[in-house]
Amino acid sequence: MLRRVVICLIIAIAGIAVAGTFCSVFNHGPCIPEIDYPYGENLQLTVESAPSHDDAAKYQKPDHDLDTIGDLFAALRSCWSPPSADSAREGMQMTVRFSFKRTGEIIAAPRLTFVTAGVSANTRTTYLKAINASLDACEPLKFTNGLGGALAGRPIAIRYVDNRALGKQSGTP
């Protein structure tokens, strides 16, 4: 018992995080809570062509103005329409980056930041056209004033993953 008391005193004196916060008598300033936020500093999203049954709810477009980042991600997921199976490539991944205006419009054409290695130019073009068509069909998104102000100009990266079982590897050089 004495051992436990000594350990607790050492922890309290050393200022080690207790109960999810960092506080100490030696640290001049407020206590900083250690919270595991659901979204990181960067707005990154993965969209799968064939989402799992558990993730199906994340692919439903909200029936109200978008007020949270979760609503935005659901709307962007629901917009995705992958290329037809005859021009698709199993396992294809492509990432684009873009920003929104306060009004829900995309500022400029999405910039391609990643493509699966070894993919032909035709396959890249096919997927990029599908991504642009999907985003154009969603635009403009209806943001609330709060979300529009928070998102305006912030870069968003979307990784598209074609995880459909196509049974072939088209588009390879």
CSV table of N, CA and C in Angstrom, one decimal:
chain,number,residue,atom,x,y,z
A,1,MET,N,0.8,-1.2,0.0
A,1,MET,CA,0.0,0.0,0.0
A,1,MET,C,0.9,1.3,0.0
A,2,LEU,N,1.9,1.2,0.8
A,2,LEU,CA,2.8,2.4,0.9
A,2,LEU,C,3.5,2.6,-0.5
A,3,ARG,N,3.8,1.5,-1.2
A,3,ARG,CA,4.4,1.6,-2.5
A,3,ARG,C,3.5,2.4,-3.5
A,4,ARG,N,2.2,2.1,-3.4
A,4,ARG,CA,1.2,2.8,-4.3
A,4,ARG,C,1.1,4.2,-4.0
A,5,VAL,N,1.2,4.6,-2.8
A,5,VAL,CA,1.1,6.0,-2.3
A,5,VAL,C,2.3,6.7,-2.8
A,6,VAL,N,3.5,6.1,-2.7
A,6,VAL,CA,4.7,6.7,-3.1
A,6,VAL,C,4.7,7.0,-4.7
A,7,ILE,N,4.2,6.0,-5.4
A,7,ILE,CA,4.2,6.1,-6.9
A,7,ILE,C,3.2,7.2,-7.2
A,8,CYS,N,2.1,7.3,-6.6
A,8,CYS,CA,1.1,8.4,-6.9
A,8,CYS,C,1.7,9.8,-6.6
A,9,LEU,N,2.4,9.9,-5.5
A,9,LEU,CA,3.0,11.1,-5.1
A,9,LEU,C,4.1,11.5,-6.2
A,10,ILE,N,4.9,10.6,-6.6
A,10,ILE,CA,5.9,10.8,-7.6
A,10,ILE,C,5.2,11.3,-8.9
A,11,ILE,N,4.2,10.7,-9.3
A,11,ILE,CA,3.5,11.1,-10.5
A,11,ILE,C,2.9,12.5,-10.4
A,12,ALA,N,2.3,12.8,-9.2
A,12,ALA,CA,1.7,14.1,-9.0
A,12,ALA,C,2.8,15.2,-9.0
A,13,ILE,N,3.9,14.9,-8.3
A,13,ILE,CA,5.0,15.9,-8.3
A,13,ILE,C,5.7,16.1,-9.6
A,14,ALA,N,5.8,15.0,-10.4
A,14,ALA,CA,6.5,15.1,-11.7
A,14,ALA,C,5.6,15.8,-12.7
A,15,GLY,N,4.4,15.9,-12.5
A,15,GLY,CA,3.5,16.6,-13.5
A,15,GLY,C,3.1,15.7,-14.7
A,16,ILE,N,3.2,14.4,-14.5
A,16,ILE,CA,2.8,13.5,-15.6
A,16,ILE,C,1.3,13.5,-15.8
A,17,ALA,N,0.9,13.4,-17.0
A,17,ALA,CA,-0.6,13.4,-17.3
A,17,ALA,C,-1.4,12.5,-16.5
A,18,VAL,N,-2.4,13.0,-15.8
A,18,VAL,CA,-3.3,12.2,-15.0
A,18,VAL,C,-4.7,12.5,-15.5
A,19,ALA,N,-5.4,11.5,-15.7
A,19,ALA,CA,-6.8,11.6,-16.1
A,19,ALA,C,-7.0,12.4,-17.4
A,20,GLY,N,-6.1,12.2,-18.3
A,20,GLY,CA,-6.3,12.8,-19.6
A,20,GLY,C,-5.8,14.3,-19.7
A,21,THR,N,-5.2,14.8,-18.7
A,21,THR,CA,-4.7,16.2,-18.8
A,21,THR,C,-3.2,16.3,-18.4
A,22,PHE,N,-2.6,17.4,-18.8
A,22,PHE,CA,-1.2,17.6,-18.4
A,22,PHE,C,-1.2,18.9,-17.5
A,23,CYS,N,-1.0,18.6,-16.2
A,23,CYS,CA,-1.0,19.7,-15.3
A,23,CYS,C,0.1,19.5,-14.3
A,24,SER,N,0.7,20.5,-13.8
A,24,SER,CA,1.7,20.4,-12.8
A,24,SER,C,1.9,21.7,-12.0
A,25,VAL,N,2.3,21.6,-10.8
A,25,VAL,CA,2.6,22.8,-10.0
A,25,VAL,C,3.9,23.5,-10.6
A,26,PHE,N,4.7,22.8,-11.4
A,26,PHE,CA,5.9,23.3,-12.0
A,26,PHE,C,5.6,23.9,-13.4
A,27,ASN,N,4.4,23.7,-13.9
A,27,ASN,CA,4.0,24.2,-15.2
A,27,ASN,C,3.1,25.4,-15.0
A,28,HIS,N,3.6,26.6,-15.4
A,28,HIS,CA,2.8,27.8,-15.2
A,28,HIS,C,1.9,28.0,-16.4
A,29,GLY,N,0.7,27.9,-16.3
A,29,GLY,CA,-0.2,28.0,-17.4
A,29,GLY,C,-1.4,27.0,-17.1
A,30,PRO,N,-2.4,27.1,-18.0
A,30,PRO,CA,-3.6,26.3,-17.8
A,30,PRO,C,-3.3,24.8,-18.1
A,31,CYS,N,-4.1,23.9,-17.6
A,31,CYS,CA,-4.1,22.5,-17.9
A,31,CYS,C,-4.5,22.3,-19.3
A,32,ILE,N,-3.8,21.5,-20.0
A,32,ILE,CA,-4.2,21.2,-21.4
A,32,ILE,C,-4.8,19.8,-21.5
A,33,PRO,N,-6.0,19.7,-21.9
A,33,PRO,CA,-6.6,18.3,-21.9
A,33,PRO,C,-6.1,17.6,-23.1
A,34,GLU,N,-5.9,16.3,-23.0
A,34,GLU,CA,-5.4,15.4,-24.1
A,34,GLU,C,-6.7,14.7,-24.6
A,35,ILE,N,-7.2,15.3,-25.7
A,35,ILE,CA,-8.4,14.8,-26.3
A,35,ILE,C,-8.1,14.1,-27.6
A,36,ASP,N,-8.6,12.9,-27.9
A,36,ASP,CA,-8.4,12.3,-29.1
A,36,ASP,C,-9.5,12.7,-30.1
A,37,TYR,N,-9.2,13.8,-30.9
A,37,TYR,CA,-10.1,14.3,-31.8
A,37,TYR,C,-10.4,13.4,-33.0
A,38,PRO,N,-11.6,13.3,-33.5
A,38,PRO,CA,-11.9,12.3,-34.6
A,38,PRO,C,-11.3,12.7,-35.9
A,39,TYR,N,-10.9,14.0,-36.1
A,39,TYR,CA,-10.3,14.4,-37.3
A,39,TYR,C,-9.0,15.1,-37.0
A,40,GLY,N,-8.0,14.9,-37.8
A,40,GLY,CA,-6.7,15.5,-37.6
A,40,GLY,C,-6.7,17.0,-38.0
A,41,GLU,N,-5.5,17.5,-38.0
A,41,GLU,CA,-5.3,18.9,-38.5
A,41,GLU,C,-5.6,19.0,-40.0
A,42,ASN,N,-5.3,18.0,-40.7
A,42,ASN,CA,-5.5,18.0,-42.1
A,42,ASN,C,-6.9,17.3,-42.4
A,43,LEU,N,-7.6,17.8,-43.4
A,43,LEU,CA,-8.9,17.3,-43.8
A,43,LEU,C,-8.6,16.2,-44.8
A,44,GLN,N,-8.6,14.9,-44.4
A,44,GLN,CA,-8.3,13.8,-45.3
A,44,GLN,C,-9.4,12.8,-45.2
A,45,LEU,N,-9.8,12.3,-46.4
A,45,LEU,CA,-10.9,11.4,-46.5
A,45,LEU,C,-10.6,10.3,-47.4
A,46,THR,N,-11.0,9.1,-47.1
A,46,THR,CA,-10.9,7.9,-48.0
A,46,THR,C,-12.3,7.5,-48.5
A,47,VAL,N,-12.4,7.4,-49.8
A,47,VAL,CA,-13.7,7.0,-50.4
A,47,VAL,C,-13.4,5.7,-51.1
A,48,GLU,N,-14.2,4.7,-50.8
A,48,GLU,CA,-14.1,3.4,-51.4
A,48,GLU,C,-15.2,3.2,-52.4
A,49,SER,N,-14.9,2.5,-53.5
A,49,SER,CA,-15.9,2.2,-54.5
A,49,SER,C,-16.9,1.2,-54.0
A,50,ALA,N,-16.5,0.3,-53.2
A,50,ALA,CA,-17.4,-0.7,-52.6
A,50,ALA,C,-17.2,-0.7,-51.1
A,51,PRO,N,-17.9,0.2,-50.4
A,51,PRO,CA,-17.7,0.3,-48.9
A,51,PRO,C,-18.2,-1.0,-48.2
A,52,SER,N,-17.7,-1.3,-47.1
A,52,SER,CA,-18.1,-2.4,-46.3
A,52,SER,C,-19.5,-2.2,-45.8
A,53,HIS,N,-20.2,-3.2,-45.4
A,53,HIS,CA,-21.5,-3.1,-44.9
A,53,HIS,C,-21.6,-2.2,-43.6
A,54,ASP,N,-20.5,-2.3,-42.8
A,54,ASP,CA,-20.4,-1.5,-41.6
A,54,ASP,C,-20.3,0.0,-41.9
A,55,ASP,N,-19.7,0.4,-43.0
A,55,ASP,CA,-19.5,1.8,-43.4
A,55,ASP,C,-20.6,2.3,-44.2
A,56,ALA,N,-21.6,1.6,-44.5
A,56,ALA,CA,-22.7,2.0,-45.4
A,56,ALA,C,-23.3,3.4,-45.0
A,57,ALA,N,-23.5,3.6,-43.7
A,57,ALA,CA,-24.1,4.8,-43.2
A,57,ALA,C,-23.2,6.0,-43.5
A,58,LYS,N,-21.9,5.8,-43.6
A,58,LYS,CA,-21.0,7.0,-43.9
A,58,LYS,C,-21.2,7.4,-45.3
A,59,TYR,N,-21.8,6.7,-46.1
A,59,TYR,CA,-22.0,7.0,-47.6
A,59,TYR,C,-23.4,7.5,-47.9
A,60,GLN,N,-24.1,7.8,-46.9
A,60,GLN,CA,-25.5,8.4,-47.1
A,60,GLN,C,-25.4,9.9,-47.0
A,61,LYS,N,-25.9,10.6,-48.1
A,61,LYS,CA,-25.9,12.1,-48.1
A,61,LYS,C,-26.8,12.6,-47.0
A,62,PRO,N,-26.3,13.6,-46.2
A,62,PRO,CA,-27.2,14.2,-45.2
A,62,PRO,C,-28.4,14.9,-45.9
A,63,ASP,N,-29.5,14.9,-45.3
A,63,ASP,CA,-30.7,15.6,-45.8
A,63,ASP,C,-30.9,17.0,-45.3
A,64,HIS,N,-29.8,17.6,-44.8
A,64,HIS,CA,-29.9,18.9,-44.3
A,64,HIS,C,-28.6,19.7,-44.7
A,65,ASP,N,-28.6,21.0,-44.4
A,65,ASP,CA,-27.4,21.8,-44.7
A,65,ASP,C,-26.2,21.2,-43.9
A,66,LEU,N,-25.0,21.1,-44.6
A,66,LEU,CA,-23.9,20.5,-43.9
A,66,LEU,C,-23.4,21.4,-42.8
A,67,ASP,N,-23.3,20.9,-41.6
A,67,ASP,CA,-22.9,21.6,-40.4
A,67,ASP,C,-21.7,21.1,-39.7
A,68,THR,N,-21.2,19.9,-40.1
A,68,THR,CA,-20.0,19.4,-39.4
A,68,THR,C,-19.1,18.8,-40.5
A,69,ILE,N,-17.9,18.5,-40.1
A,69,ILE,CA,-17.0,17.8,-41.0
A,69,ILE,C,-17.5,16.4,-41.4
A,70,GLY,N,-18.1,15.8,-40.4
A,70,GLY,CA,-18.7,14.5,-40.7
A,70,GLY,C,-19.7,14.5,-41.8
A,71,ASP,N,-20.6,15.6,-41.7
A,71,ASP,CA,-21.6,15.8,-42.8
A,71,ASP,C,-20.9,16.0,-44.2
A,72,LEU,N,-19.8,16.8,-44.2
A,72,LEU,CA,-19.1,17.1,-45.4
A,72,LEU,C,-18.6,15.8,-46.0
A,73,PHE,N,-17.9,15.0,-45.1
A,73,PHE,CA,-17.3,13.7,-45.6
A,73,PHE,C,-18.4,12.8,-46.1
A,74,ALA,N,-19.5,12.7,-45.5
A,74,ALA,CA,-20.6,11.9,-45.9
A,74,ALA,C,-21.1,12.3,-47.3
A,75,ALA,N,-21.3,13.6,-47.5
A,75,ALA,CA,-21.7,14.2,-48.8
A,75,ALA,C,-20.7,13.9,-49.9
A,76,LEU,N,-19.4,14.0,-49.6
A,76,LEU,CA,-18.4,13.7,-50.6
A,76,LEU,C,-18.4,12.3,-50.9
A,77,ARG,N,-18.5,11.4,-49.9
A,77,ARG,CA,-18.6,10.0,-50.2
A,77,ARG,C,-19.8,9.6,-51.0
A,78,SER,N,-20.9,10.2,-50.8
A,78,SER,CA,-22.1,9.8,-51.5
A,78,SER,C,-22.1,10.3,-53.0
A,79,CYS,N,-21.2,11.2,-53.3
A,79,CYS,CA,-21.1,11.7,-54.6
A,79,CYS,C,-20.3,10.8,-55.6
A,80,TRP,N,-19.4,10.0,-55.0
A,80,TRP,CA,-18.5,9.2,-55.8
A,80,TRP,C,-19.2,8.1,-56.7
A,81,SER,N,-18.9,8.2,-57.9
A,81,SER,CA,-19.4,7.3,-58.9
A,81,SER,C,-18.2,6.8,-59.7
A,82,PRO,N,-17.7,5.5,-59.4
A,82,PRO,CA,-16.5,5.1,-60.0
A,82,PRO,C,-16.7,4.8,-61.5
A,83,PRO,N,-15.6,4.7,-62.3
A,83,PRO,CA,-15.7,4.3,-63.7
A,83,PRO,C,-16.3,2.9,-63.9
A,84,SER,N,-16.9,2.7,-65.1
A,84,SER,CA,-17.5,1.4,-65.3
A,84,SER,C,-16.4,0.3,-65.2
A,85,ALA,N,-16.9,-0.9,-65.0
A,85,ALA,CA,-16.0,-2.0,-64.7
A,85,ALA,C,-15.1,-2.3,-65.9
A,86,ASP,N,-15.5,-2.1,-67.1
A,86,ASP,CA,-14.7,-2.4,-68.3
A,86,ASP,C,-13.5,-1.5,-68.4
A,87,SER,N,-13.6,-0.3,-67.9
A,87,SER,CA,-12.5,0.7,-68.0
A,87,SER,C,-11.8,0.9,-66.6
A,88,ALA,N,-12.2,0.1,-65.6
A,88,ALA,CA,-11.6,0.3,-64.3
A,88,ALA,C,-10.4,-0.7,-64.0
A,89,ARG,N,-9.7,-0.4,-63.0
A,89,ARG,CA,-8.6,-1.2,-62.6
A,89,ARG,C,-8.7,-1.6,-61.1
A,90,GLU,N,-8.7,-2.9,-60.8
A,90,GLU,CA,-8.9,-3.4,-59.5
A,90,GLU,C,-7.7,-2.9,-58.6
A,91,GLY,N,-8.0,-2.3,-57.5
A,91,GLY,CA,-7.0,-1.8,-56.5
A,91,GLY,C,-6.4,-0.4,-56.9
A,92,MET,N,-7.0,0.2,-57.8
A,92,MET,CA,-6.6,1.6,-58.2
A,92,MET,C,-6.8,2.6,-57.1
A,93,GLN,N,-5.8,3.4,-56.9
A,93,GLN,CA,-5.9,4.5,-55.9
A,93,GLN,C,-5.5,5.8,-56.5
A,94,MET,N,-6.2,6.8,-56.2
A,94,MET,CA,-5.9,8.1,-56.7
A,94,MET,C,-6.3,9.1,-55.6
A,95,THR,N,-5.4,10.1,-55.4
A,95,THR,CA,-5.7,11.1,-54.4
A,95,THR,C,-5.7,12.5,-55.1
A,96,VAL,N,-6.7,13.3,-54.7
A,96,VAL,CA,-6.8,14.7,-55.2
A,96,VAL,C,-6.9,15.6,-54.0
A,97,ARG,N,-6.5,16.9,-54.3
A,97,ARG,CA,-6.5,17.9,-53.3
A,97,ARG,C,-7.2,19.1,-53.8
A,98,PHE,N,-8.1,19.8,-53.0
A,98,PHE,CA,-8.8,21.0,-53.5
A,98,PHE,C,-9.3,21.7,-52.3
A,99,SER,N,-9.9,22.9,-52.5
A,99,SER,CA,-10.5,23.7,-51.4
A,99,SER,C,-11.8,24.2,-51.8
A,100,PHE,N,-12.7,24.5,-50.8
A,100,PHE,CA,-14.0,25.0,-51.1
A,100,PHE,C,-14.0,26.5,-50.8
A,101,LYS,N,-14.9,27.2,-51.5
A,101,LYS,CA,-15.3,28.6,-51.1
A,101,LYS,C,-16.3,28.5,-50.0
A,102,ARG,N,-16.5,29.6,-49.3
A,102,ARG,CA,-17.5,29.7,-48.3
A,102,ARG,C,-18.9,29.2,-48.7
A,103,THR,N,-19.2,29.4,-50.0
A,103,THR,CA,-20.5,29.1,-50.6
A,103,THR,C,-20.7,27.7,-51.0
A,104,GLY,N,-19.6,26.8,-50.8
A,104,GLY,CA,-19.7,25.4,-51.1
A,104,GLY,C,-19.2,25.0,-52.5
A,105,GLU,N,-18.7,26.0,-53.3
A,105,GLU,CA,-18.2,25.7,-54.6
A,105,GLU,C,-16.7,25.4,-54.4
A,106,ILE,N,-16.2,24.6,-55.4
A,106,ILE,CA,-14.7,24.3,-55.4
A,106,ILE,C,-14.0,25.5,-56.0
A,107,ILE,N,-12.9,25.9,-55.3
A,107,ILE,CA,-12.1,27.0,-55.8
A,107,ILE,C,-11.5,26.8,-57.1
A,108,ALA,N,-10.8,25.7,-57.3
A,108,ALA,CA,-10.2,25.4,-58.6
A,108,ALA,C,-10.3,23.9,-58.9
A,109,ALA,N,-9.9,23.5,-60.0
A,109,ALA,CA,-9.9,22.1,-60.4
A,109,ALA,C,-9.1,21.3,-59.4
A,110,PRO,N,-9.6,20.1,-58.9
A,110,PRO,CA,-8.8,19.3,-58.0
A,110,PRO,C,-7.4,18.9,-58.6
A,111,ARG,N,-6.4,19.0,-57.7
A,111,ARG,CA,-5.0,18.7,-58.1
A,111,ARG,C,-4.7,17.3,-57.8
A,112,LEU,N,-4.2,16.6,-58.7
A,112,LEU,CA,-3.8,15.2,-58.5
A,112,LEU,C,-2.5,15.1,-57.7
A,113,THR,N,-2.6,14.3,-56.6
A,113,THR,CA,-1.4,14.2,-55.7
A,113,THR,C,-0.8,12.8,-55.6
A,114,PHE,N,-1.6,11.8,-56.0
A,114,PHE,CA,-1.1,10.4,-56.0
A,114,PHE,C,-1.9,9.6,-56.9
A,115,VAL,N,-1.1,8.7,-57.6
A,115,VAL,CA,-1.7,7.7,-58.5
A,115,VAL,C,-1.0,6.4,-58.2
A,116,THR,N,-1.7,5.2,-58.3
A,116,THR,CA,-1.1,3.9,-58.2
A,116,THR,C,0.0,3.8,-59.2
A,117,ALA,N,1.1,3.3,-58.8
A,117,ALA,CA,2.3,3.1,-59.7
A,117,ALA,C,2.0,2.1,-60.8
A,118,GLY,N,2.5,2.3,-61.9
A,118,GLY,CA,2.4,1.4,-63.0
A,118,GLY,C,1.1,1.4,-63.8
A,119,VAL,N,0.3,2.4,-63.6
A,119,VAL,CA,-1.0,2.5,-64.3
A,119,VAL,C,-0.8,3.3,-65.6
A,120,SER,N,-1.5,2.9,-66.6
A,120,SER,CA,-1.4,3.6,-67.9
A,120,SER,C,-2.0,5.0,-67.8
A,121,ALA,N,-1.6,5.8,-68.8
A,121,ALA,CA,-2.2,7.2,-68.8
A,121,ALA,C,-3.7,7.2,-69.1
A,122,ASN,N,-4.2,6.2,-69.9
A,122,ASN,CA,-5.6,6.1,-70.2
A,122,ASN,C,-6.4,5.8,-68.9
A,123,THR,N,-5.9,4.9,-68.1
A,123,THR,CA,-6.6,4.6,-66.8
A,123,THR,C,-6.6,5.8,-65.9
A,124,ARG,N,-5.4,6.5,-65.8
A,124,ARG,CA,-5.4,7.7,-64.9
A,124,ARG,C,-6.4,8.7,-65.4
A,125,THR,N,-6.5,9.0,-66.7
A,125,THR,CA,-7.4,9.9,-67.3
A,125,THR,C,-8.8,9.5,-67.0
A,126,THR,N,-9.1,8.2,-67.1
A,126,THR,CA,-10.5,7.7,-66.8
A,126,THR,C,-10.9,8.0,-65.4
A,127,TYR,N,-10.0,7.7,-64.5
A,127,TYR,CA,-10.3,7.9,-63.1
A,127,TYR,C,-10.4,9.4,-62.7
A,128,LEU,N,-9.5,10.2,-63.3
A,128,LEU,CA,-9.6,11.7,-63.0
A,128,LEU,C,-10.9,12.3,-63.6
A,129,LYS,N,-11.3,11.8,-64.7
A,129,LYS,CA,-12.6,12.3,-65.3
A,129,LYS,C,-13.7,11.9,-64.4
A,130,ALA,N,-13.7,10.7,-63.8
A,130,ALA,CA,-14.8,10.2,-63.0
A,130,ALA,C,-14.8,11.0,-61.7
A,131,ILE,N,-13.6,11.3,-61.1
A,131,ILE,CA,-13.5,12.1,-59.9
A,131,ILE,C,-14.1,13.5,-60.1
A,132,ASN,N,-13.6,14.1,-61.2
A,132,ASN,CA,-14.1,15.5,-61.5
A,132,ASN,C,-15.6,15.5,-61.8
A,133,ALA,N,-16.1,14.5,-62.5
A,133,ALA,CA,-17.6,14.4,-62.8
A,133,ALA,C,-18.4,14.3,-61.5
A,134,SER,N,-17.8,13.4,-60.6
A,134,SER,CA,-18.5,13.2,-59.3
A,134,SER,C,-18.6,14.5,-58.4
A,135,LEU,N,-17.4,15.2,-58.4
A,135,LEU,CA,-17.4,16.4,-57.6
A,135,LEU,C,-18.3,17.5,-58.2
A,136,ASP,N,-18.2,17.6,-59.6
A,136,ASP,CA,-19.1,18.6,-60.3
A,136,ASP,C,-20.6,18.3,-60.0
A,137,ALA,N,-20.9,17.0,-60.0
A,137,ALA,CA,-22.3,16.7,-59.7
A,137,ALA,C,-22.8,17.1,-58.3
A,138,CYS,N,-21.9,17.1,-57.4
A,138,CYS,CA,-22.2,17.4,-56.0
A,138,CYS,C,-22.3,18.9,-55.8
A,139,GLU,N,-21.5,19.7,-56.6
A,139,GLU,CA,-21.3,21.1,-56.3
A,139,GLU,C,-22.5,21.9,-56.7
A,140,PRO,N,-22.8,23.0,-56.0
A,140,PRO,CA,-22.2,23.4,-54.8
A,140,PRO,C,-22.9,22.7,-53.6
A,141,LEU,N,-22.0,22.4,-52.6
A,141,LEU,CA,-22.5,21.8,-51.4
A,141,LEU,C,-23.2,22.9,-50.6
A,142,LYS,N,-24.2,22.6,-49.8
A,142,LYS,CA,-24.9,23.6,-49.0
A,142,LYS,C,-24.3,23.6,-47.6
A,143,PHE,N,-23.4,24.5,-47.3
A,143,PHE,CA,-22.8,24.6,-46.0
A,143,PHE,C,-23.6,25.6,-45.1
A,144,THR,N,-23.6,25.3,-43.8
A,144,THR,CA,-24.1,26.4,-42.9
A,144,THR,C,-23.1,27.5,-42.9
A,145,ASN,N,-23.4,28.6,-42.3
A,145,ASN,CA,-22.5,29.7,-42.2
A,145,ASN,C,-21.2,29.4,-41.4
A,146,GLY,N,-21.4,28.6,-40.4
A,146,GLY,CA,-20.3,28.2,-39.5
A,146,GLY,C,-19.3,27.3,-40.2
A,147,LEU,N,-19.8,26.3,-40.9
A,147,LEU,CA,-19.0,25.4,-41.6
A,147,LEU,C,-18.3,26.0,-42.8
A,148,GLY,N,-19.1,26.8,-43.5
A,148,GLY,CA,-18.5,27.5,-44.7
A,148,GLY,C,-17.4,28.4,-44.3
A,149,GLY,N,-17.5,29.1,-43.2
A,149,GLY,CA,-16.4,30.0,-42.7
A,149,GLY,C,-15.2,29.2,-42.3
A,150,ALA,N,-15.5,28.0,-41.6
A,150,ALA,CA,-14.4,27.2,-41.1
A,150,ALA,C,-13.6,26.5,-42.3
A,151,LEU,N,-14.3,26.1,-43.3
A,151,LEU,CA,-13.7,25.3,-44.4
A,151,LEU,C,-13.1,26.2,-45.5
A,152,ALA,N,-13.5,27.4,-45.7
A,152,ALA,CA,-13.2,28.2,-46.8
A,152,ALA,C,-11.6,28.3,-46.9
A,153,GLY,N,-11.1,27.8,-48.1
A,153,GLY,CA,-9.7,27.9,-48.4
A,153,GLY,C,-8.9,26.8,-47.8
A,154,ARG,N,-9.4,26.0,-46.9
A,154,ARG,CA,-8.6,24.9,-46.3
A,154,ARG,C,-8.5,23.7,-47.2
A,155,PRO,N,-7.3,23.2,-47.5
A,155,PRO,CA,-7.2,22.1,-48.4
A,155,PRO,C,-7.8,20.8,-47.9
A,156,ILE,N,-8.5,20.1,-48.8
A,156,ILE,CA,-9.1,18.8,-48.4
A,156,ILE,C,-8.5,17.8,-49.4
A,157,ALA,N,-8.0,16.7,-48.8
A,157,ALA,CA,-7.4,15.6,-49.6
A,157,ALA,C,-8.4,14.4,-49.6
A,158,ILE,N,-8.7,13.9,-50.8
A,158,ILE,CA,-9.6,12.7,-50.9
A,158,ILE,C,-8.8,11.6,-51.6
A,159,ARG,N,-8.7,10.5,-50.9
A,159,ARG,CA,-8.1,9.3,-51.5
A,159,ARG,C,-9.2,8.4,-52.0
A,160,TYR,N,-9.3,8.2,-53.3
A,160,TYR,CA,-10.3,7.3,-53.9
A,160,TYR,C,-9.7,5.9,-54.1
A,161,VAL,N,-10.3,4.9,-53.6
A,161,VAL,CA,-9.8,3.5,-53.7
A,161,VAL,C,-10.9,2.6,-54.4
A,162,ASP,N,-10.5,2.0,-55.5
A,162,ASP,CA,-11.4,1.2,-56.2
A,162,ASP,C,-11.1,-0.3,-55.7
A,163,ASN,N,-11.9,-0.6,-54.7
A,163,ASN,CA,-11.8,-1.9,-54.1
A,163,ASN,C,-12.8,-2.9,-54.6
A,164,ARG,N,-13.4,-2.7,-55.7
A,164,ARG,CA,-14.4,-3.6,-56.3
A,164,ARG,C,-13.6,-4.8,-56.8
A,165,ALA,N,-14.3,-6.0,-56.7
A,165,ALA,CA,-13.7,-7.2,-57.2
A,165,ALA,C,-14.0,-7.3,-58.7
A,166,LEU,N,-13.1,-6.8,-59.6
A,166,LEU,CA,-13.3,-6.7,-61.0
A,166,LEU,C,-12.9,-8.0,-61.7
A,167,GLY,N,-12.0,-8.8,-61.1
A,167,GLY,CA,-11.6,-10.0,-61.7
A,167,GLY,C,-10.6,-9.8,-62.8
A,168,LYS,N,-10.1,-8.6,-63.0
A,168,LYS,CA,-9.1,-8.4,-64.0
A,168,LYS,C,-8.2,-7.2,-63.6
A,169,GLN,N,-7.1,-7.0,-64.3
A,169,GLN,CA,-6.3,-5.8,-64.0
A,169,GLN,C,-6.1,-5.1,-65.3
A,170,SER,N,-7.2,-4.3,-65.7
A,170,SER,CA,-7.1,-3.5,-66.9
A,170,SER,C,-6.3,-2.2,-66.6
A,171,GLY,N,-5.8,-1.7,-67.6
A,171,GLY,CA,-5.1,-0.4,-67.5
A,171,GLY,C,-3.6,-0.5,-67.2
A,172,THR,N,-3.1,-1.7,-67.1
A,172,THR,CA,-1.7,-1.9,-66.9
A,172,THR,C,-0.9,-1.7,-68.2
A,173,PRO,N,0.3,-1.2,-68.1
A,173,PRO,CA,1.0,-0.9,-69.4
A,173,PRO,C,1.5,-2.2,-70.0
